[in-house]
């Protein structure tokens, strides 16, 4: 059934993705790698052409292939992460050092509790890191030697969830392409060497959407209810690990509400769907609170010393998202981390923080005006979405020379390709950027032509949600990383609607 609202949301997502992809091709916003247009542009266009005309051979659609790719991809990711190991900085190091202290029986300092009071969302990461430290001690391993393979396991689970999600909507051919694209963008990333929330949340992000799509498939009511409940659990776990997956919960409710108008439902049936949405939201909140409490307990901290009253209010995050930072080299960061704004609210009450945030936002508005504000947020969207390396090596001191130890053999090759100062990193970043922009173009153009489907709307609405989240609040391309597989999924779902030669079009929309 057609839905004007659903179709409009798909077109909005399509226009948005095409816009950021085109800007990324013709006027990219500088990130921490300066891409070469003479490599990025032709490779991007070539990949889009391949997506439009290439068909997957029959042998590659056998049932065992997705499983092999998922397992093999997880192993590749683990090896890449282990060979790229380095002493990372920023929040990942702060939390890891706290985990080591707690596991050793030492008490955290007041400064560390001040950090957790400011960023209580890192308590689940602390619990995971402490588990990694404990397992490492049991087997005489460093924590990273435990947690990097966990990253690899998350990649493998994500790859299989990508197959399940795409295969259910578009067939085995597109699902294979989606798995391979996800492996390139996520399963070989330098981020694999860093134990952080992006990888831990990723399989629950994609798995939650895959379970929700299964629940939308015609089947006995009991099965649909069970699948929907499992989807709620998966998304809630993702949200407990990382804040951004909350947008999937919102997208799921939005998709369900739009679906009410797919058919001529009786008022009682519509009321039932709305009640189910309300119950789902309540379950999400209750389970989220429970998981948060469990993570705090598992982390081993003294919860009485964590003062959430010093955590900045939402208005401060909006003001931070409207800030603009300039590096010594002239690179502009749009709404990223600002030490100045953090220091400005340290030690202040909630009321004082809100007053400061309102003033800071008003100052930005006065400086820019309406036109300048729109230009800022347009540049921020292009900056957030225009980085196929997703801010790799961009946090803290990670990009400094000497971060990776000298190496030979296969490890040396990985360092050359994945190390920020590696001899092959520029080409690797350019090609990866082209893959990412091609995925954005395929997804965007496909959405402009594809018919409304609830499954497609759920994924598109989730991406609109993370786009809005990173646009209004603090952002940068790393905040999209856990959602990258969903962007690939969306491209695979709608790639059959790309314009193509007439002969290829006669082969059918679902042949892949």
Short mmCIF file of C-alpha atoms in Angstrom, two decimals:
data_model
loop_
_atom_site.label_atom_id
_atom_site.label_comp_id
_atom_site.label_asym_id
_atom_site.label_seq_id
_atom_site.Cartn_x
_atom_site.Cartn_y
_atom_site.Cartn_z
CA UNK A 1 0.00 0.00 0.00
CA UNK A 2 1.12 3.53 -0.76
CA UNK A 3 1.65 6.13 1.96
CA UNK A 4 2.11 9.82 1.09
CA UNK A 5 3.83 10.50 4.41
CA UNK A 6 6.10 7.47 4.10
CA UNK A 7 6.97 8.34 0.51
CA UNK A 8 7.75 11.94 1.51
CA UNK A 9 10.12 10.76 4.24
CA UNK A 10 11.91 8.48 1.77
CA UNK A 11 12.31 11.37 -0.68
CA UNK A 12 13.60 13.62 2.11
CA UNK A 13 16.22 11.04 3.04
CA UNK A 14 17.12 10.62 -0.64
CA UNK A 15 17.58 14.33 -1.25
CA UNK A 16 19.67 14.65 1.91
CA UNK A 17 21.99 11.77 1.01
CA UNK A 18 22.46 12.95 -2.57
CA UNK A 19 23.20 16.48 -1.33
CA UNK A 20 25.94 15.47 1.11
CA UNK A 21 27.44 13.09 -1.46
CA UNK A 22 27.57 15.77 -4.17
CA UNK A 23 29.14 18.25 -1.77
CA UNK A 24 31.64 15.57 -0.81
CA UNK A 25 32.57 15.23 -4.47
CA UNK A 26 32.69 18.85 -5.63
CA UNK A 27 33.24 20.94 -2.48
CA UNK A 28 34.28 18.65 0.40
CA UNK A 29 34.59 20.09 3.88
CA UNK A 30 38.16 19.40 5.08
CA UNK A 31 38.59 16.61 7.61
CA UNK A 32 41.81 15.22 9.06
CA UNK A 33 42.73 13.73 5.67
CA UNK A 34 42.85 15.92 2.57
CA UNK A 35 41.36 13.72 -0.14
CA UNK A 36 42.53 13.98 -3.77
CA UNK A 37 39.61 14.70 -6.08
CA UNK A 38 41.40 13.15 -9.06
CA UNK A 39 41.18 9.79 -7.26
CA UNK A 40 37.92 10.16 -5.35
CA UNK A 41 35.68 11.45 -8.15
CA UNK A 42 36.41 8.86 -10.89
CA UNK A 43 36.43 5.94 -8.45
CA UNK A 44 33.13 7.08 -6.94
CA UNK A 45 31.44 7.40 -10.32
CA UNK A 46 32.86 4.07 -11.44
CA UNK A 47 31.50 2.33 -8.36
CA UNK A 48 28.05 3.86 -8.86
CA UNK A 49 28.06 2.60 -12.46
CA UNK A 50 29.06 -0.87 -11.29
CA UNK A 51 26.24 -0.86 -8.74
CA UNK A 52 23.79 -0.07 -11.52
CA UNK A 53 24.85 -2.74 -14.01
CA UNK A 54 26.71 -5.58 -12.27
CA UNK A 55 24.84 -8.72 -11.29
CA UNK A 56 25.99 -11.20 -8.66
CA UNK A 57 26.62 -14.70 -10.10
CA UNK A 58 24.38 -17.52 -8.96
CA UNK A 59 27.13 -19.38 -7.09
CA UNK A 60 27.68 -16.36 -4.82
CA UNK A 61 24.05 -16.51 -3.67
CA UNK A 62 24.34 -19.87 -1.97
CA UNK A 63 23.27 -20.06 1.66
CA UNK A 64 26.74 -20.63 3.07
CA UNK A 65 28.27 -17.52 1.48
CA UNK A 66 26.90 -14.92 3.95
CA UNK A 67 28.02 -17.04 6.89
CA UNK A 68 31.52 -17.38 5.47
CA UNK A 69 31.74 -13.63 4.85
CA UNK A 70 30.54 -12.87 8.37
CA UNK A 71 33.02 -15.25 10.01
CA UNK A 72 35.85 -14.34 7.66
CA UNK A 73 35.11 -10.64 8.03
CA UNK A 74 35.20 -10.93 11.80
CA UNK A 75 38.58 -12.68 11.62
CA UNK A 76 39.96 -10.06 9.23
CA UNK A 77 38.73 -7.28 11.50
CA UNK A 78 40.35 -8.93 14.52
CA UNK A 79 43.70 -9.33 12.78
CA UNK A 80 43.65 -5.77 11.44
CA UNK A 81 42.83 -4.44 14.90
CA UNK A 82 45.54 -6.47 16.63
CA UNK A 83 48.18 -5.48 14.07
CA UNK A 84 47.20 -1.80 14.39
CA UNK A 85 47.41 -1.75 18.22
CA UNK A 86 48.72 1.51 19.63
CA UNK A 87 48.47 3.60 22.79
CA UNK A 88 45.33 5.58 22.05
CA UNK A 89 44.44 8.69 24.04
CA UNK A 90 41.28 10.73 24.76
CA UNK A 91 38.24 9.19 26.52
CA UNK A 92 39.14 5.65 25.48
CA UNK A 93 42.40 5.87 27.46
CA UNK A 94 40.81 7.65 30.44
CA UNK A 95 38.18 4.95 30.84
CA UNK A 96 40.67 2.12 30.29
CA UNK A 97 42.98 3.51 32.98
CA UNK A 98 40.05 3.67 35.39
CA UNK A 99 39.16 0.06 34.58
CA UNK A 100 42.73 -1.03 35.35
CA UNK A 101 42.67 0.83 38.66
CA UNK A 102 39.35 -0.66 39.74
CA UNK A 103 40.37 -4.19 38.78
CA UNK A 104 43.58 -3.75 40.77
CA UNK A 105 41.55 -2.80 43.83
CA UNK A 106 42.50 0.87 43.81
CA UNK A 107 39.96 3.61 44.42
CA UNK A 108 39.26 6.19 41.78
CA UNK A 109 40.42 9.74 42.42
CA UNK A 110 38.07 12.67 42.85
CA UNK A 111 39.10 13.89 39.41
CA UNK A 112 38.03 10.58 37.88
CA UNK A 113 34.67 10.77 39.64
CA UNK A 114 34.32 14.32 38.36
CA UNK A 115 34.86 12.94 34.84
CA UNK A 116 32.21 10.25 35.32
CA UNK A 117 29.83 12.84 36.75
CA UNK A 118 30.31 14.94 33.63
CA UNK A 119 30.06 11.94 31.26
CA UNK A 120 27.98 9.23 33.00
CA UNK A 121 27.29 7.75 29.56
CA UNK A 122 30.78 6.21 29.72
CA UNK A 123 29.89 3.94 32.65
CA UNK A 124 28.88 1.04 30.33
CA UNK A 125 32.24 1.38 28.56
CA UNK A 126 33.95 1.26 31.95
CA UNK A 127 32.10 -1.97 32.75
CA UNK A 128 33.16 -3.52 29.42
CA UNK A 129 36.76 -2.38 29.84
CA UNK A 130 36.88 -3.81 33.35
CA UNK A 131 35.65 -7.13 31.99
CA UNK A 132 38.44 -6.97 29.41
CA UNK A 133 41.01 -6.27 32.11
CA UNK A 134 39.72 -9.18 34.23
CA UNK A 135 39.76 -11.67 31.35
CA UNK A 136 43.19 -10.44 30.31
CA UNK A 137 44.56 -11.00 33.80
CA UNK A 138 43.15 -14.51 33.86
CA UNK A 139 44.99 -15.41 30.65
CA UNK A 140 48.05 -13.16 31.11
CA UNK A 141 46.96 -10.88 28.28
CA UNK A 142 46.74 -7.13 27.90
CA UNK A 143 43.16 -5.78 27.97
CA UNK A 144 43.43 -4.73 24.32
CA UNK A 145 44.28 -8.31 23.36
CA UNK A 146 40.86 -9.26 24.74
CA UNK A 147 38.79 -6.27 23.65
CA UNK A 148 40.08 -5.95 20.08
CA UNK A 149 38.87 -9.51 19.29
CA UNK A 150 35.57 -8.40 20.82
CA UNK A 151 35.53 -5.65 18.19
CA UNK A 152 36.09 -8.35 15.57
CA UNK A 153 33.21 -10.44 16.93
CA UNK A 154 30.99 -7.37 16.72
CA UNK A 155 32.00 -6.91 13.08
CA UNK A 156 31.15 -10.53 12.29
CA UNK A 157 27.74 -10.27 13.94
CA UNK A 158 27.09 -7.00 12.15
CA UNK A 159 27.96 -8.53 8.78
CA UNK A 160 25.48 -11.34 9.28
CA UNK A 161 22.78 -8.92 10.47
CA UNK A 162 23.39 -6.86 7.31
CA UNK A 163 22.81 -9.99 5.21
CA UNK A 164 19.63 -10.87 7.08
CA UNK A 165 18.23 -7.36 6.77
CA UNK A 166 19.03 -6.81 3.08
CA UNK A 167 18.26 -10.36 1.99
CA UNK A 168 14.77 -10.16 3.44
CA UNK A 169 13.97 -7.03 1.42
CA UNK A 170 16.13 -7.09 -1.71
CA UNK A 171 17.47 -10.62 -2.13
CA UNK A 172 20.78 -12.44 -1.77
CA UNK A 173 22.63 -10.55 -4.50
CA UNK A 174 22.30 -7.11 -2.90
CA UNK A 175 22.93 -8.62 0.54
CA UNK A 176 26.31 -9.92 -0.65
CA UNK A 177 27.25 -6.49 -1.98
CA UNK A 178 26.15 -4.91 1.29
CA UNK A 179 28.28 -7.29 3.32
CA UNK A 180 31.37 -6.54 1.23
CA UNK A 181 30.85 -2.77 1.37
CA UNK A 182 30.36 -2.95 5.14
CA UNK A 183 33.54 -4.99 5.46
CA UNK A 184 35.50 -2.33 3.55
CA UNK A 185 34.09 0.63 5.48
CA UNK A 186 33.91 -0.90 8.95
CA UNK A 187 35.79 -4.20 9.03
CA UNK A 188 39.17 -2.75 8.01
CA UNK A 189 38.95 0.57 9.87
CA UNK A 190 41.77 1.90 12.06
CA UNK A 191 39.10 2.19 14.77
CA UNK A 192 39.36 -1.59 15.25
CA UNK A 193 42.44 -0.99 17.41
CA UNK A 194 40.47 1.12 19.91
CA UNK A 195 38.15 -0.51 22.48
CA UNK A 196 35.24 1.92 22.35
CA UNK A 197 31.47 1.98 22.21
CA UNK A 198 31.04 2.29 18.43
CA UNK A 199 31.83 -1.35 17.66
CA UNK A 200 30.15 -2.67 20.80
CA UNK A 201 26.85 -0.99 19.88
CA UNK A 202 27.00 -1.77 16.15
CA UNK A 203 25.60 -5.35 16.06
CA UNK A 204 22.74 -4.31 18.33
CA UNK A 205 21.97 -1.32 16.08
CA UNK A 206 21.78 -3.42 12.91
CA UNK A 207 20.38 -6.46 14.71
CA UNK A 208 17.61 -4.43 16.30
CA UNK A 209 16.52 -3.09 12.92
CA UNK A 210 16.76 -6.58 11.38
CA UNK A 211 14.54 -8.02 14.12
CA UNK A 212 12.04 -5.19 13.68
CA UNK A 213 11.89 -5.89 9.94
CA UNK A 214 11.30 -9.58 10.65
CA UNK A 215 8.45 -8.55 12.96
CA UNK A 216 6.90 -6.63 10.05
CA UNK A 217 6.88 -9.76 7.88
CA UNK A 218 3.52 -11.60 7.71
CA UNK A 219 3.58 -14.42 10.25
CA UNK A 220 1.51 -15.58 13.26
CA UNK A 221 0.92 -12.80 15.77
CA UNK A 222 2.86 -14.54 18.55
CA UNK A 223 5.97 -14.71 16.40
CA UNK A 224 5.68 -11.05 15.44
CA UNK A 225 5.29 -9.99 19.07
CA UNK A 226 8.33 -12.02 20.14
CA UNK A 227 10.45 -10.57 17.34
CA UNK A 228 9.31 -7.04 18.16
CA UNK A 229 10.22 -7.56 21.83
CA UNK A 230 13.64 -8.85 20.82
CA UNK A 231 14.08 -5.77 18.63
CA UNK A 232 13.27 -3.55 21.61
CA UNK A 233 15.83 -5.41 23.72
CA UNK A 234 18.50 -5.12 21.02
CA UNK A 235 17.99 -1.39 20.46
CA UNK A 236 17.90 -0.77 24.21
CA UNK A 237 21.21 -2.58 24.66
CA UNK A 238 22.67 -0.44 21.86
CA UNK A 239 21.35 2.69 23.56
CA UNK A 240 22.76 1.60 26.92
CA UNK A 241 26.20 1.26 25.33
CA UNK A 242 26.01 4.43 23.23
CA UNK A 243 23.46 7.26 23.32
CA UNK A 244 22.91 7.74 19.59
CA UNK A 245 20.84 4.54 18.93
CA UNK A 246 17.92 6.22 20.69
CA UNK A 247 17.03 7.50 17.21
CA UNK A 248 16.19 3.94 16.12
CA UNK A 249 13.55 3.66 18.83
CA UNK A 250 12.02 6.91 17.62
CA UNK A 251 12.21 5.75 13.99
CA UNK A 252 10.48 2.46 14.85
CA UNK A 253 7.57 4.26 16.49
CA UNK A 254 7.37 6.68 13.55
CA UNK A 255 7.33 3.77 11.08
CA UNK A 256 4.56 2.05 13.01
CA UNK A 257 2.45 5.21 13.14
CA UNK A 258 2.90 5.80 9.39
CA UNK A 259 2.01 2.15 8.76
CA UNK A 260 -1.37 2.71 10.41
CA UNK A 261 -2.37 4.61 7.30
CA UNK A 262 -1.16 1.92 4.89
CA UNK A 263 -4.54 0.21 5.12
CA UNK A 264 -8.08 1.14 5.93
CA UNK A 265 -7.83 0.07 9.54
CA UNK A 266 -10.76 0.26 11.88
CA UNK A 267 -10.44 2.88 14.64
CA UNK A 268 -10.05 0.14 17.24
CA UNK A 269 -7.17 -1.40 15.28
CA UNK A 270 -5.44 1.96 14.96
CA UNK A 271 -5.87 2.55 18.67
CA UNK A 272 -4.28 -0.85 19.25
CA UNK A 273 -1.23 0.07 17.18
CA UNK A 274 -0.84 3.35 19.04
CA UNK A 275 -1.13 1.51 22.37
CA UNK A 276 1.52 -0.95 21.21
CA UNK A 277 3.82 1.95 20.33
CA UNK A 278 3.30 3.46 23.78
CA UNK A 279 3.99 0.10 25.43
CA UNK A 280 7.15 -0.31 23.33
CA UNK A 281 8.38 3.13 24.36
CA UNK A 282 7.71 2.33 28.00
CA UNK A 283 9.55 -0.99 27.71
CA UNK A 284 12.49 0.80 26.10
CA UNK A 285 12.69 3.31 28.97
CA UNK A 286 12.29 0.74 31.75
CA UNK A 287 14.81 -1.67 30.24
CA UNK A 288 17.21 1.21 29.58
CA UNK A 289 17.09 2.27 33.22
CA UNK A 290 17.68 -1.31 34.32
CA UNK A 291 20.63 -1.81 31.99
CA UNK A 292 22.12 1.50 33.08
CA UNK A 293 21.95 0.44 36.71
CA UNK A 294 23.47 -2.93 35.85
CA UNK A 295 26.35 -1.27 33.99
CA UNK A 296 27.04 1.03 36.94
CA UNK A 297 27.13 -1.95 39.29
CA UNK A 298 29.35 -3.97 36.94
CA UNK A 299 31.80 -1.10 36.58
CA UNK A 300 32.59 -1.25 40.29
CA UNK A 301 32.40 2.49 40.93
CA UNK A 302 30.95 4.10 44.03
CA UNK A 303 27.71 5.40 42.51
CA UNK A 304 27.18 7.73 45.47
CA UNK A 305 30.20 9.75 44.31
CA UNK A 306 28.80 10.29 40.81
CA UNK A 307 26.91 13.57 40.76
CA UNK A 308 24.79 13.63 37.60
CA UNK A 309 23.71 17.17 38.48
CA UNK A 310 27.00 18.41 37.02
CA UNK A 311 26.32 16.72 33.67
CA UNK A 312 25.48 19.47 31.15
CA UNK A 313 21.82 19.96 30.18
CA UNK A 314 20.57 19.34 26.65
CA UNK A 315 20.68 23.08 25.91
CA UNK A 316 24.44 23.07 26.46
CA UNK A 317 24.84 20.25 23.92
CA UNK A 318 22.78 22.28 21.43
CA UNK A 319 25.03 25.29 22.02
CA UNK A 320 28.11 23.09 21.61
CA UNK A 321 26.67 21.75 18.37
CA UNK A 322 26.42 25.33 17.10
CA UNK A 323 30.03 26.17 17.96
CA UNK A 324 32.82 26.34 15.41
CA UNK A 325 36.43 25.42 16.09
CA UNK A 326 39.48 26.27 13.98
CA UNK A 327 42.68 24.24 14.09
CA UNK A 328 46.13 25.85 13.75
CA UNK A 329 46.22 24.56 10.16
CA UNK A 330 42.92 26.25 9.35
CA UNK A 331 40.70 23.16 9.33
CA UNK A 332 37.21 23.99 10.60
CA UNK A 333 35.35 21.64 12.95
CA UNK A 334 31.60 22.15 13.11
CA UNK A 335 30.03 21.53 16.51
CA UNK A 336 32.75 19.18 17.73
CA UNK A 337 34.37 18.95 21.16
CA UNK A 338 35.30 22.33 22.66
CA UNK A 339 37.55 22.48 25.71
CA UNK A 340 36.59 26.12 26.18
CA UNK A 341 32.88 25.29 26.46
CA UNK A 342 33.55 22.36 28.80
CA UNK A 343 35.68 24.51 31.10
CA UNK A 344 33.03 27.24 31.04
CA UNK A 345 30.45 25.02 32.76
CA UNK A 346 32.74 23.09 35.09
CA UNK A 347 31.62 23.57 38.67
CA UNK A 348 28.42 25.38 37.72
CA UNK A 349 24.85 24.55 38.71
CA UNK A 350 22.27 23.35 36.17
CA UNK A 351 20.68 26.81 36.10
CA UNK A 352 24.05 28.48 35.50
CA UNK A 353 24.89 26.00 32.74
CA UNK A 354 21.56 26.68 31.01
CA UNK A 355 22.14 30.43 31.25
CA UNK A 356 25.63 30.07 29.79
CA UNK A 357 24.41 27.79 27.00
CA UNK A 358 21.56 30.12 26.07
CA UNK A 359 23.97 33.04 25.93
CA UNK A 360 26.50 31.12 23.83
CA UNK A 361 23.83 30.04 21.35
CA UNK A 362 22.45 33.60 21.18
CA UNK A 363 25.95 34.89 20.45
CA UNK A 364 26.34 32.45 17.55
CA UNK A 365 22.96 33.52 16.17
CA UNK A 366 23.86 37.21 16.46
CA UNK A 367 27.16 36.63 14.66
CA UNK A 368 25.69 34.61 11.79
CA UNK A 369 22.11 35.72 11.31
CA UNK A 370 19.60 33.47 9.57
CA UNK A 371 21.61 33.00 6.38
CA UNK A 372 24.86 32.34 8.19
CA UNK A 373 23.18 29.90 10.56
CA UNK A 374 21.71 27.92 7.68
CA UNK A 375 25.11 27.92 5.96
CA UNK A 376 26.76 26.70 9.17
CA UNK A 377 24.39 23.77 9.60
CA UNK A 378 24.66 22.93 5.91
CA UNK A 379 28.44 22.82 6.24
CA UNK A 380 28.13 20.80 9.43
CA UNK A 381 25.97 18.18 7.70
CA UNK A 382 28.44 17.97 4.83
CA UNK A 383 31.33 17.71 7.29
CA UNK A 384 29.65 15.02 9.40
CA UNK A 385 28.70 12.89 6.41
CA UNK A 386 31.61 13.63 4.08
CA UNK A 387 34.34 11.56 5.73
CA UNK A 388 34.66 7.94 4.66
CA UNK A 389 37.34 7.29 7.29
CA UNK A 390 34.95 8.47 10.03
CA UNK A 391 37.44 10.61 11.91
CA UNK A 392 40.04 7.84 12.24
CA UNK A 393 43.13 9.13 14.06
CA UNK A 394 41.29 12.39 14.73
CA UNK A 395 40.76 12.10 18.48
CA UNK A 396 43.23 13.45 21.03
CA UNK A 397 46.92 12.88 20.22
CA UNK A 398 46.31 9.74 18.13
CA UNK A 399 47.52 11.34 14.89
CA UNK A 400 50.98 12.27 16.21
CA UNK A 401 54.01 10.73 14.46
CA UNK A 402 55.34 7.60 16.12
CA UNK A 403 51.95 6.43 17.37
CA UNK A 404 52.43 3.10 15.60
CA UNK A 405 55.61 1.18 16.38
CA UNK A 406 57.85 0.22 13.43
CA UNK A 407 56.86 -3.13 11.95
CA UNK A 408 57.70 -5.49 9.10
CA UNK A 409 55.91 -8.20 7.15
CA UNK A 410 52.12 -8.24 7.09
CA UNK A 411 51.94 -5.97 10.14
CA UNK A 412 54.12 -3.45 8.32
CA UNK A 413 51.75 -3.52 5.34
CA UNK A 414 48.79 -2.92 7.66
CA UNK A 415 50.66 0.00 9.24
CA UNK A 416 51.38 1.46 5.81
CA UNK A 417 47.71 1.26 4.83
CA UNK A 418 46.01 2.01 8.14
CA UNK A 419 48.54 4.19 9.98
CA UNK A 420 47.92 7.92 9.73
CA UNK A 421 51.50 8.47 8.58
CA UNK A 422 51.72 5.25 6.57
CA UNK A 423 53.00 5.41 3.01
CA UNK A 424 49.76 3.97 1.61
CA UNK A 425 47.29 5.75 3.88
CA UNK A 426 46.51 8.57 1.45
CA UNK A 427 45.48 6.18 -1.32
CA UNK A 428 43.63 3.96 1.14
CA UNK A 429 41.71 6.97 2.49
CA UNK A 430 40.90 8.20 -1.03
CA UNK A 431 39.53 4.83 -2.16
CA UNK A 432 37.54 4.40 1.06
CA UNK A 433 36.13 7.89 0.62
CA UNK A 434 35.04 6.93 -2.89
CA UNK A 435 33.32 3.78 -1.59
CA UNK A 436 31.48 5.82 1.04
CA UNK A 437 30.35 8.53 -1.39
CA UNK A 438 29.23 5.85 -3.85
CA UNK A 439 27.13 4.23 -1.12
CA UNK A 440 25.57 7.61 -0.30
CA UNK A 441 24.78 8.26 -3.97
CA UNK A 442 23.27 4.82 -4.55
CA UNK A 443 21.13 5.15 -1.44
CA UNK A 444 20.08 8.71 -2.23
CA UNK A 445 19.23 8.23 -5.90
CA UNK A 446 17.49 4.95 -5.15
CA UNK A 447 15.32 6.58 -2.49
CA UNK A 448 14.25 9.27 -4.96
CA UNK A 449 12.76 6.55 -7.18
CA UNK A 450 11.85 3.68 -4.86
CA UNK A 451 8.25 3.03 -3.77
CA UNK A 452 7.23 3.20 -0.15
CA UNK A 453 7.91 0.13 1.97
CA UNK A 454 7.77 -0.03 5.73
CA UNK A 455 11.13 -1.81 5.92
CA UNK A 456 12.82 0.86 3.83
CA UNK A 457 11.18 3.62 5.83
CA UNK A 458 12.45 2.19 9.11
CA UNK A 459 16.06 2.30 7.92
CA UNK A 460 15.66 5.70 6.24
CA UNK A 461 14.01 7.20 9.32
CA UNK A 462 16.82 5.86 11.51
CA UNK A 463 19.36 7.62 9.30
CA UNK A 464 17.35 10.83 9.30
CA UNK A 465 17.39 10.52 13.08
CA UNK A 466 21.15 10.19 13.41
CA UNK A 467 21.56 13.01 10.89
CA UNK A 468 19.39 15.27 13.05
CA UNK A 469 21.17 14.14 16.23
CA UNK A 470 24.63 15.01 14.89
CA UNK A 471 23.36 18.19 13.26
CA UNK A 472 21.73 19.72 16.34
CA UNK A 473 24.02 18.33 19.06
CA UNK A 474 27.74 17.66 19.19
CA UNK A 475 28.85 15.82 16.09
CA UNK A 476 31.57 14.58 13.78
CA UNK A 477 31.82 11.65 11.42
CA UNK A 478 32.80 9.18 14.16
CA UNK A 479 29.31 9.60 15.61
CA UNK A 480 27.94 8.03 12.40
CA UNK A 481 30.24 5.02 12.58
CA UNK A 482 27.83 2.66 14.35
CA UNK A 483 25.21 3.54 11.71
CA UNK A 484 27.43 3.03 8.65
CA UNK A 485 26.12 -0.53 8.08
CA UNK A 486 22.56 0.87 7.99
CA UNK A 487 23.57 3.35 5.28
CA UNK A 488 24.96 0.42 3.29
CA UNK A 489 21.80 -1.57 3.99
CA UNK A 490 19.65 1.26 2.69
CA UNK A 491 21.71 1.51 -0.50
CA UNK A 492 21.34 -2.23 -1.08
CA UNK A 493 17.59 -2.09 -0.44
CA UNK A 494 16.97 0.55 -3.11
CA UNK A 495 19.81 -0.01 -5.57
CA UNK A 496 17.42 -1.77 -7.98
CA UNK A 497 15.79 1.62 -8.56
CA UNK A 498 18.93 3.23 -9.94
CA UNK A 499 18.59 4.44 -13.54
CA UNK A 500 20.13 1.80 -15.77
CA UNK A 501 20.35 0.76 -19.43
CA UNK A 502 17.06 -0.60 -20.73
CA UNK A 503 18.43 -4.08 -21.32
CA UNK A 504 19.69 -4.34 -17.75
CA UNK A 505 16.37 -3.05 -16.48
CA UNK A 506 14.53 -5.93 -18.16
CA UNK A 507 16.40 -8.42 -15.98
CA UNK A 508 14.12 -7.52 -13.10
CA UNK A 509 14.22 -5.42 -10.00
CA UNK A 510 15.18 -8.12 -7.51
CA UNK A 511 17.77 -10.17 -9.38
CA UNK A 512 20.71 -8.39 -7.68
#
